Structure formats: structure tokens, C-alpha cells
């Protein structure tokens, strides 16, 4: 049996290109002791993966050149040498970018396809959902009555941040997105009070119009001009949770920082970065609270689904371009 998997051939300079990668054929691995063989059914591609393509020191090891890359995946167990996981079970794991994976059972989490679609465990009920939940409620210390601004608000994380804020009693929820269609989605389907297309004019001016009374919380997925605009609109005691800065991921030179950091002194504001891996203790609380919202339809989500392992790379590049609405998923 043939297993197709994506390898990183060279470290991209600026925006990644197909020449930096290769789709390689290999034999389907046999599971060792304590392992399960998983036939992946859905793969996740995420913005943070761009950082792992660089050799720069970061919070996680870079992808190795000439070897298969990694990412979230969910699939069916087709062979098992591990107690507690049987053939036919479905598991969530981190050996994506390939069709078959031999996974240590201790690194595989059983999921129930009857409780939610399998793809949801990569997004709204998975790492991206917990990222939204932890970043808003713990890092940004959201409280009822706060005015919230979310950048990249039509993405997997941002769309969930805005809806959780609304469900938790935000006084106003504002989002930015990269198209008029996405702006319409934020307001009409996700319940944002206001949204704007950041490509249609200066972010600072559009945010001022959308949040005339300022903001108490900014959830940052973009960085750059969005971060500077948020600082300018921050109310006293405002909090900024930095989840990602996709606007600078492909820069070859250091991006200039916000020019108005002195405003944090005036507002007694706070900026704090976070990683979801530091907040897995919230997972039971997250599932207990968000699961019923999803089941009742109170919290909505979208997925952009690309089919075929051969299109895994294009799906990832699409995330960097902002092609996706909600979570980008590759279906095998």
C-alpha cells in the first residue's frame, strides 16, 4: 500500500512557493508497540505552520527538511498495538500532512463521530476553538459589558471569539475581514454588531467608525496596522490578547512595531501574547460550555473544505492568502 505525504524541501524566503515542498510516496507504516495506524480522513492547515517552516528559534521545533511535516489530523484506526484504542475507533492526533500515520497511543485522543462531525474536532471543538475560548476569557480577561474588536474575524479562531463574546454579554462586538462577503457573514450570521473590510480603507478610520466608544478587548490575529489601530481605540484598562500576526509571517525584514505604544500608559492598557498549549486545563470547561452552544445552533461555524492530499499544500497557501471562511480543512 502506498502512503502519500508532504515533505519540506527548502525553507521559504518570504511567501512559500510549491518549489519548497514535495508530495512523496512511501510505504504505509506498520504500528509498533503502543502505537495505532490511522487512516487520516481530515487534515488541518493553520497559519502557525508558516513559522515552523523557518529555522528561527520559536516556541516549537521547526519542520525538518526532507521529512514529512506535521499538523492536526483526525481519522480511523485501521490497526492497533495499543490497549484502549481498537480498530474502528476514531482519533485526533498531530501526524497530519499524510494519508496514513503510525501514532503513539498516548498522543492520540479518541473522538466520537456521533457527537459531532469529525472535522469539527480540528476546528470549533478542537485546538482553534480552545484558542478562541482561552484567549478571550483568560488572557484578555473578558467580562460582561466589554466592547470587543476581533481581527481576522471570519477565520476559524476569530469567528468563534466574536460569538463567544456576544454569548457572554459583550456590549459591542466588531470584526475585520478581507472581503465584503465575509463582512456580511460576520454581521448577518455570526451576530457581530459591526464589521468592516480592511482592504476598503485605513483600519484606524474604519475601526473608529465601527467602535465610536472605543474598545475594552482586542483579540489580535493580524498584527500590523490592526494592532496599531486597536491601541489607538483602547479604553482605560483595555486588554489586548495576541494570538497571531499573519500580516507579518512572510516578511523578510522585521516589521515595524506600533507607533503608539505610549497610549498604553494613558489607558493603563495591557498586551499579552498566549499559546493554546498553556491552557489545556480549560479543555473540560470549554467543551462543557461551548458544546451545547454548537448543538443548539447558538454558536455557528463554517468550514472551507479542500479535497485530496494532493491539494494539501494549496489549502495551506490559501490560508496565508485569506481564502478560507472559517476553518480550512483538507478532506482525504
Short mmCIF file of C-alpha atoms in Angstrom, two decimals, residues 31-193:
data_model
loop_
_atom_site.label_atom_id
_atom_site.label_comp_id
_atom_site.label_asym_id
_atom_site.label_seq_id
_atom_site.Cartn_x
_atom_site.Cartn_y
_atom_site.Cartn_z
CA UNK A 31 2.36 0.36 14.01
CA UNK A 32 4.90 -0.53 16.69
CA UNK A 33 4.25 -1.46 20.30
CA UNK A 34 1.90 1.04 21.90
CA UNK A 35 1.01 2.53 18.51
CA UNK A 36 -2.03 2.66 16.24
CA UNK A 37 -2.16 3.01 12.49
CA UNK A 38 -4.56 5.76 11.47
CA UNK A 39 -6.06 6.34 8.05
CA UNK A 40 -6.38 10.08 8.12
CA UNK A 41 -9.73 11.44 6.96
CA UNK A 42 -9.39 15.17 7.70
CA UNK A 43 -6.25 17.29 7.95
CA UNK A 44 -5.79 20.75 9.41
CA UNK A 45 -3.74 23.56 7.88
CA UNK A 46 -3.10 26.60 10.06
CA UNK A 47 -1.22 29.92 9.90
CA UNK A 48 1.25 28.93 12.64
CA UNK A 49 2.69 26.29 10.31
CA UNK A 50 4.43 29.06 8.36
CA UNK A 51 6.61 29.71 11.41
CA UNK A 52 7.64 26.06 11.60
CA UNK A 53 8.95 26.26 8.04
CA UNK A 54 11.62 28.69 9.26
CA UNK A 55 14.75 27.65 11.15
CA UNK A 56 14.38 30.60 13.51
CA UNK A 57 14.11 29.76 17.20
CA UNK A 58 10.49 29.66 18.30
CA UNK A 59 8.14 28.02 20.79
CA UNK A 60 8.06 24.81 18.75
CA UNK A 61 10.72 22.96 16.75
CA UNK A 62 10.89 23.75 13.02
CA UNK A 63 9.89 21.21 10.40
CA UNK A 64 12.86 19.10 9.34
CA UNK A 65 13.98 19.39 5.73
CA UNK A 66 13.35 16.29 3.65
CA UNK A 67 10.92 14.84 6.16
CA UNK A 68 7.14 14.74 6.45
CA UNK A 69 5.55 17.76 8.08
CA UNK A 70 3.11 17.69 11.00
CA UNK A 71 -0.30 19.08 11.79
CA UNK A 72 -3.63 18.25 13.33
CA UNK A 73 -5.50 15.30 11.85
CA UNK A 74 -8.42 13.04 12.64
CA UNK A 75 -9.01 9.60 11.22
CA UNK A 76 -9.97 5.95 11.67
CA UNK A 77 -7.78 3.39 13.37
CA UNK A 78 -7.10 0.54 10.92
CA UNK A 79 -4.56 -1.39 13.05
CA UNK A 80 -3.79 -1.26 16.76
CA UNK A 81 -0.98 -2.47 19.01
CA UNK A 82 -2.20 -0.41 21.94
CA UNK A 83 -4.60 -1.00 24.80
CA UNK A 84 -7.65 1.20 24.98
CA UNK A 85 -7.83 2.01 21.25
CA UNK A 86 -9.41 -0.52 18.90
CA UNK A 87 -9.69 -0.88 15.15
CA UNK A 88 -12.63 1.24 14.02
CA UNK A 89 -12.12 3.91 16.68
CA UNK A 90 -11.62 7.48 15.53
CA UNK A 91 -8.78 9.54 16.97
CA UNK A 92 -7.42 13.06 16.92
CA UNK A 93 -3.64 13.34 16.65
CA UNK A 94 -0.83 15.51 15.30
CA UNK A 95 0.54 13.48 12.38
CA UNK A 96 -1.12 15.27 9.51
CA UNK A 97 0.16 16.16 6.01
CA UNK A 98 -0.04 12.42 5.13
CA UNK A 99 -2.60 9.75 4.32
CA UNK A 100 -1.58 7.14 6.91
CA UNK A 101 0.18 7.69 10.22
CA UNK A 102 1.61 5.39 12.90
CA UNK A 103 0.81 7.26 16.10
CA UNK A 104 1.76 6.61 19.72
CA UNK A 105 -1.48 5.83 21.52
CA UNK A 106 -0.55 8.26 24.30
CA UNK A 107 -0.63 11.05 21.70
CA UNK A 108 -3.99 10.05 20.23
CA UNK A 109 -7.33 11.22 21.63
CA UNK A 110 -10.47 9.22 20.88
CA UNK A 111 -13.32 11.27 19.43
CA UNK A 112 -16.96 10.45 18.84
CA UNK A 113 -18.17 10.91 15.24
CA UNK A 114 -21.72 10.53 16.53
CA UNK A 115 -21.45 13.59 18.77
CA UNK A 116 -20.08 15.95 16.11
CA UNK A 117 -18.72 15.78 12.56
CA UNK A 118 -15.12 14.54 12.58
CA UNK A 119 -13.87 17.76 11.01
CA UNK A 120 -15.25 19.74 13.96
CA UNK A 121 -12.58 18.21 16.21
CA UNK A 122 -9.96 20.09 14.17
CA UNK A 123 -11.78 23.39 14.48
CA UNK A 124 -14.73 24.53 16.50
CA UNK A 125 -14.35 21.74 19.10
CA UNK A 126 -10.59 21.42 18.73
CA UNK A 127 -7.46 23.46 19.11
CA UNK A 128 -8.79 26.51 17.29
CA UNK A 129 -11.92 26.58 19.42
CA UNK A 130 -9.93 26.31 22.65
CA UNK A 131 -7.61 29.04 21.37
CA UNK A 132 -10.57 31.39 21.00
CA UNK A 133 -12.01 30.44 24.38
CA UNK A 134 -8.77 30.72 26.37
CA UNK A 135 -7.53 33.85 24.62
CA UNK A 136 -10.73 35.77 25.15
CA UNK A 137 -11.74 34.63 28.62
CA UNK A 138 -8.37 34.07 30.32
CA UNK A 139 -5.72 36.11 28.51
CA UNK A 140 -7.94 39.08 27.68
CA UNK A 141 -9.94 38.63 30.89
CA UNK A 142 -13.22 39.40 29.10
CA UNK A 143 -16.11 40.42 31.34
CA UNK A 144 -19.74 41.12 30.63
CA UNK A 145 -20.30 44.56 29.12
CA UNK A 146 -16.89 44.75 27.39
CA UNK A 147 -16.63 46.12 23.86
CA UNK A 148 -14.61 43.66 21.76
CA UNK A 149 -12.69 44.01 18.48
CA UNK A 150 -11.50 40.90 16.62
CA UNK A 151 -9.20 40.94 13.59
CA UNK A 152 -9.29 38.09 11.10
CA UNK A 153 -12.84 37.68 12.38
CA UNK A 154 -14.07 35.39 9.60
CA UNK A 155 -11.33 32.86 10.30
CA UNK A 156 -11.64 29.75 12.45
CA UNK A 157 -10.46 31.41 15.66
CA UNK A 158 -11.76 34.92 15.11
CA UNK A 159 -15.32 33.91 14.25
CA UNK A 160 -15.54 31.90 17.45
CA UNK A 161 -14.05 34.70 19.58
CA UNK A 162 -16.71 37.15 18.41
CA UNK A 163 -19.57 34.74 19.01
CA UNK A 164 -18.36 33.74 22.48
CA UNK A 165 -18.06 37.42 23.39
CA UNK A 166 -21.62 38.01 22.20
CA UNK A 167 -22.96 34.99 24.09
CA UNK A 168 -21.10 36.14 27.21
CA UNK A 169 -22.73 39.58 27.15
CA UNK A 170 -20.40 41.90 25.27
CA UNK A 171 -21.77 45.42 24.85
CA UNK A 172 -20.45 45.53 21.27
CA UNK A 173 -18.57 43.10 19.00
CA UNK A 174 -16.67 44.43 16.00
CA UNK A 175 -14.73 42.39 13.44
CA UNK A 176 -12.47 42.95 10.47
CA UNK A 177 -12.26 40.69 7.42
CA UNK A 178 -10.81 40.74 3.93
CA UNK A 179 -13.91 40.88 1.74
CA UNK A 180 -17.40 42.35 1.67
CA UNK A 181 -18.82 38.83 1.60
CA UNK A 182 -17.03 37.95 4.85
CA UNK A 183 -18.16 41.22 6.43
CA UNK A 184 -21.75 40.32 5.60
CA UNK A 185 -21.27 36.87 7.13
CA UNK A 186 -19.96 38.34 10.39
CA UNK A 187 -22.96 40.59 10.86
CA UNK A 188 -25.78 38.51 9.43
CA UNK A 189 -24.81 35.00 10.54
CA UNK A 190 -22.38 35.36 13.45
CA UNK A 191 -24.16 38.27 15.13
CA UNK A 192 -21.36 40.84 15.18
CA UNK A 193 -22.66 44.35 15.82
#
